[in-house]
Short mmCIF file of C-alpha atoms in Angstrom, two decimals:
data_model
loop_
_atom_site.label_atom_id
_atom_site.label_comp_id
_atom_site.label_asym_id
_atom_site.label_seq_id
_atom_site.Cartn_x
_atom_site.Cartn_y
_atom_site.Cartn_z
CA MET A 1 -99.16 -233.36 -27.45
CA LYS A 2 -102.60 -233.05 -28.88
CA LYS A 3 -103.42 -236.58 -27.71
CA THR A 4 -102.08 -236.00 -24.16
CA LEU A 5 -104.18 -232.64 -23.75
CA ILE A 6 -107.20 -234.54 -25.06
CA ALA A 7 -106.71 -237.30 -22.48
CA ALA A 8 -106.21 -234.64 -19.75
CA ALA A 9 -109.33 -232.84 -20.75
CA LEU A 10 -111.46 -235.97 -20.79
CA LEU A 11 -110.36 -237.17 -17.45
CA ALA A 12 -111.17 -233.92 -15.99
CA ALA A 13 -114.49 -233.75 -17.57
CA THR A 14 -114.98 -237.26 -16.31
CA GLN A 15 -114.46 -236.05 -12.55
CA PHE A 16 -116.42 -232.92 -13.02
CA ALA A 17 -119.49 -235.00 -14.29
CA GLN A 18 -119.05 -237.22 -11.05
CA ALA A 19 -119.06 -234.29 -8.78
CA GLY A 20 -121.87 -231.86 -7.93
CA ALA A 21 -125.29 -230.97 -6.47
CA ILE A 22 -127.99 -233.18 -5.66
CA SER A 23 -131.10 -230.97 -6.37
CA HIS A 24 -134.78 -231.73 -6.81
CA SER A 25 -133.95 -235.53 -6.57
CA THR A 26 -136.79 -237.84 -5.82
CA THR A 27 -134.70 -240.41 -3.76
CA GLY A 28 -131.34 -238.63 -2.68
CA LEU A 29 -128.54 -241.04 -2.66
CA SER A 30 -128.76 -244.32 -4.48
CA SER A 31 -127.53 -246.48 -1.62
CA PRO A 32 -126.64 -244.30 1.51
CA ALA A 33 -124.81 -245.88 4.22
CA THR A 34 -126.87 -244.31 6.79
CA THR A 35 -130.38 -242.56 6.88
CA ILE A 36 -131.18 -240.46 9.93
CA SER A 37 -134.93 -240.20 10.05
CA PHE A 38 -135.04 -238.52 13.35
CA ASP A 39 -137.18 -241.13 14.88
CA GLU A 40 -134.17 -242.35 16.42
CA HIS A 41 -134.63 -240.18 19.55
CA VAL A 42 -137.50 -238.59 20.97
CA LEU A 43 -137.55 -235.09 22.18
CA GLY A 44 -140.22 -232.47 23.22
CA ALA A 45 -142.18 -230.72 20.58
CA ASN A 46 -140.10 -227.53 19.45
CA ASP A 47 -137.04 -228.63 21.33
CA THR A 48 -133.86 -226.92 19.71
CA VAL A 49 -131.70 -229.67 18.03
CA THR A 50 -127.82 -229.46 18.24
CA THR A 51 -125.90 -232.55 18.79
CA GLU A 52 -128.56 -235.02 19.62
CA TRP A 53 -127.86 -236.92 16.34
CA ALA A 54 -124.00 -236.70 16.52
CA ALA A 55 -123.75 -240.44 17.32
CA GLU A 56 -125.46 -241.11 14.13
CA GLY A 57 -123.22 -238.92 12.12
CA VAL A 58 -124.48 -235.23 12.16
CA SER A 59 -125.08 -232.27 14.42
CA PHE A 60 -126.78 -228.91 13.68
CA THR A 61 -126.25 -225.19 14.26
CA PRO A 62 -128.77 -224.11 16.95
CA PHE A 63 -131.76 -222.85 14.84
CA LEU A 64 -133.43 -226.14 14.00
CA ARG A 65 -136.21 -227.41 16.23
CA TYR A 66 -137.75 -231.01 16.75
CA THR A 67 -141.05 -230.97 14.71
CA PRO A 68 -143.03 -234.06 14.47
CA GLN A 69 -145.03 -233.28 11.23
CA SER A 70 -146.20 -235.36 8.23
CA GLY A 71 -148.23 -235.08 5.13
CA PHE A 72 -145.40 -234.07 2.88
CA PRO A 73 -143.51 -236.27 0.37
CA ASN A 74 -140.17 -237.79 2.25
CA ILE A 75 -141.23 -235.96 5.36
CA THR A 76 -142.80 -238.48 7.95
CA GLY A 77 -142.74 -238.77 11.63
CA ALA A 78 -140.22 -236.77 13.40
CA THR A 79 -138.69 -234.06 11.53
CA LEU A 80 -136.65 -230.91 12.09
CA GLY A 81 -137.77 -227.40 11.20
CA ASN A 82 -137.04 -223.70 11.60
CA PHE A 83 -140.40 -222.82 13.10
CA SER A 84 -139.77 -220.14 15.95
CA PRO A 85 -141.54 -217.01 17.37
CA GLY A 86 -140.94 -214.19 14.90
CA PRO A 87 -139.20 -214.55 11.43
CA ALA A 88 -137.62 -217.74 10.27
CA PRO A 89 -134.03 -218.17 10.97
CA THR A 90 -132.25 -217.68 7.64
CA THR A 91 -129.30 -220.02 7.99
CA PHE A 92 -128.50 -223.49 9.50
CA GLU A 93 -125.65 -226.00 9.08
CA LEU A 94 -125.50 -229.69 9.15
CA ASN A 95 -122.05 -230.64 10.58
CA PHE A 96 -120.93 -234.37 9.73
CA THR A 97 -118.84 -236.21 12.51
CA THR A 98 -116.69 -237.56 9.43
CA VAL A 99 -115.91 -236.22 5.97
CA GLN A 100 -118.52 -237.23 3.51
CA SER A 101 -118.20 -237.88 -0.07
CA ALA A 102 -121.95 -237.77 -0.43
CA ALA A 103 -124.95 -236.40 1.69
CA ALA A 104 -128.52 -235.62 0.97
CA PHE A 105 -131.77 -234.66 2.70
CA ALA A 106 -135.28 -234.16 2.11
CA MET A 107 -136.44 -230.77 2.58
CA VAL A 108 -139.79 -228.96 1.87
CA SER A 109 -140.56 -225.18 1.92
CA ASN A 110 -143.09 -222.76 0.19
CA SER A 111 -141.73 -222.47 -3.25
CA SER A 112 -139.01 -220.11 -1.89
CA ILE A 113 -135.47 -219.85 -2.85
CA TRP A 114 -132.58 -221.41 -0.90
CA SER A 115 -128.90 -221.74 -1.18
CA PHE A 116 -126.93 -224.80 -0.53
CA GLU A 117 -123.12 -224.68 0.20
CA ALA A 118 -120.90 -227.68 0.66
CA LEU A 119 -117.93 -226.94 3.11
CA LEU A 120 -114.72 -228.58 3.87
CA GLY A 121 -112.84 -227.06 6.88
CA ASN A 122 -115.17 -223.90 6.71
CA THR A 123 -114.16 -223.20 3.05
CA VAL A 124 -117.18 -223.49 0.36
CA VAL A 125 -116.05 -226.17 -2.21
CA GLU A 126 -119.38 -226.36 -4.03
CA SER A 127 -122.94 -224.55 -3.95
CA PHE A 128 -126.16 -224.02 -5.91
CA THR A 129 -129.21 -221.99 -5.59
CA THR A 130 -132.69 -223.30 -6.15
CA SER A 131 -136.45 -223.02 -5.35
CA VAL A 132 -137.62 -225.50 -2.71
CA SER A 133 -141.19 -226.50 -2.86
CA LEU A 134 -143.72 -229.06 -1.35
CA GLY A 135 -143.38 -231.59 -4.21
CA ASP A 136 -141.98 -235.21 -4.48
CA ASP A 137 -138.65 -234.13 -5.84
CA ASN A 138 -137.29 -232.69 -2.61
CA PHE A 139 -133.84 -234.22 -1.70
CA TYR A 140 -130.91 -231.80 -1.69
CA GLY A 141 -127.27 -232.30 -1.10
CA PHE A 142 -123.74 -232.99 -2.77
CA SER A 143 -121.84 -236.01 -4.21
CA GLY A 144 -118.59 -236.76 -5.69
CA PHE A 145 -116.10 -234.84 -3.54
CA ASN A 146 -115.13 -234.50 0.07
CA PHE A 147 -116.99 -232.01 2.63
CA ASP A 148 -117.50 -232.01 6.15
CA ALA A 149 -120.75 -229.64 6.40
CA ILE A 150 -123.60 -228.32 4.34
CA ARG A 151 -124.83 -224.79 4.99
CA VAL A 152 -128.40 -224.01 4.17
CA SER A 153 -129.73 -220.45 3.69
CA GLY A 154 -133.14 -219.18 2.91
CA ASP A 155 -135.88 -216.70 4.15
CA ASP A 156 -138.88 -218.96 4.52
CA TYR A 157 -139.92 -221.78 7.08
CA MET A 158 -138.80 -225.35 6.04
CA LEU A 159 -138.99 -229.02 7.21
CA LEU A 160 -136.24 -231.30 7.00
CA ASP A 161 -136.03 -235.22 7.27
CA ASN A 162 -134.29 -238.47 6.19
CA VAL A 163 -130.54 -237.26 6.14
CA GLN A 164 -128.64 -239.59 4.10
CA LEU A 165 -124.88 -240.34 4.80
CA ASN A 166 -122.21 -241.81 2.70
CA ASN A 167 -120.05 -242.27 5.85
CA VAL A 168 -117.00 -242.90 3.89
CA GLN A 169 -114.17 -240.34 3.36
CA THR A 170 -113.05 -241.13 -0.25
CA SER A 171 -109.40 -240.29 -0.54
CA ASN A 172 -109.53 -241.05 -4.33
CA VAL A 173 -112.17 -238.56 -5.14
CA PRO A 174 -110.25 -235.37 -6.04
CA GLU A 175 -111.72 -231.85 -5.41
CA PRO A 176 -112.52 -230.22 -8.76
CA ALA A 177 -109.58 -227.86 -8.24
CA SER A 178 -107.44 -230.56 -7.70
CA MET A 179 -108.26 -232.22 -11.00
CA MET A 180 -107.74 -228.92 -12.92
CA LEU A 181 -104.21 -228.78 -11.42
CA PHE A 182 -103.74 -232.52 -12.36
CA GLY A 183 -104.80 -231.62 -15.98
CA LEU A 184 -102.41 -228.51 -16.11
CA GLY A 185 -99.59 -230.72 -14.82
CA LEU A 186 -100.08 -233.43 -17.71
CA ALA A 187 -100.18 -230.42 -20.20
CA GLY A 188 -96.90 -229.10 -18.83
CA LEU A 189 -95.47 -232.64 -19.11
CA ALA A 190 -96.64 -233.01 -22.75
CA ALA A 191 -95.06 -229.49 -23.76
CA ALA A 192 -91.83 -230.54 -21.84
CA ARG A 193 -91.71 -233.78 -23.80
CA ARG A 194 -92.33 -231.99 -27.03
CA ARG A 195 -89.70 -229.51 -26.51
CA LYS A 196 -87.25 -232.24 -25.57
CA GLN A 197 -88.09 -234.22 -28.82
CA ALA A 198 -87.59 -230.95 -30.88
#
């Protein structure tokens, strides 16, 4: 039984190690299937952005604006920002047209605290909070499990560029909760086998 429990724990640990947050990465995904640079469509400066990039794989909740700016690492040419009259909007979402197993994007802000949540069917499946600055290590996102949206919350101005998508729904990448149930099931089978042998 000990060997079975150890094997189940190692399998669960391996799956957890593969899943998680992408925070302060210098490159984001190692080999994205798609990178959206926001140069694919030309909009007017400060136009509100919602579904203009849906054909490329992502749409946005209406607090982001088309903001051509440069001068920051991984932020060049056309970008999206939350600049508007008055205080900066606090929450926006990237909604993917297909379920992703990995997605990341470059984002800069003024060394302020931001929260990132991966959602699947409006349920949070993973999250993290970190300080976002103007430095080189400015890719954020998630990898190793299925999700269909990323919600970003903060209380400062920001710029966003280079959205990287995996574009492949990975049915063989289990959710962390599924792995836990799988491990418990293996432990139960081992216990039942031990009782039967005794």
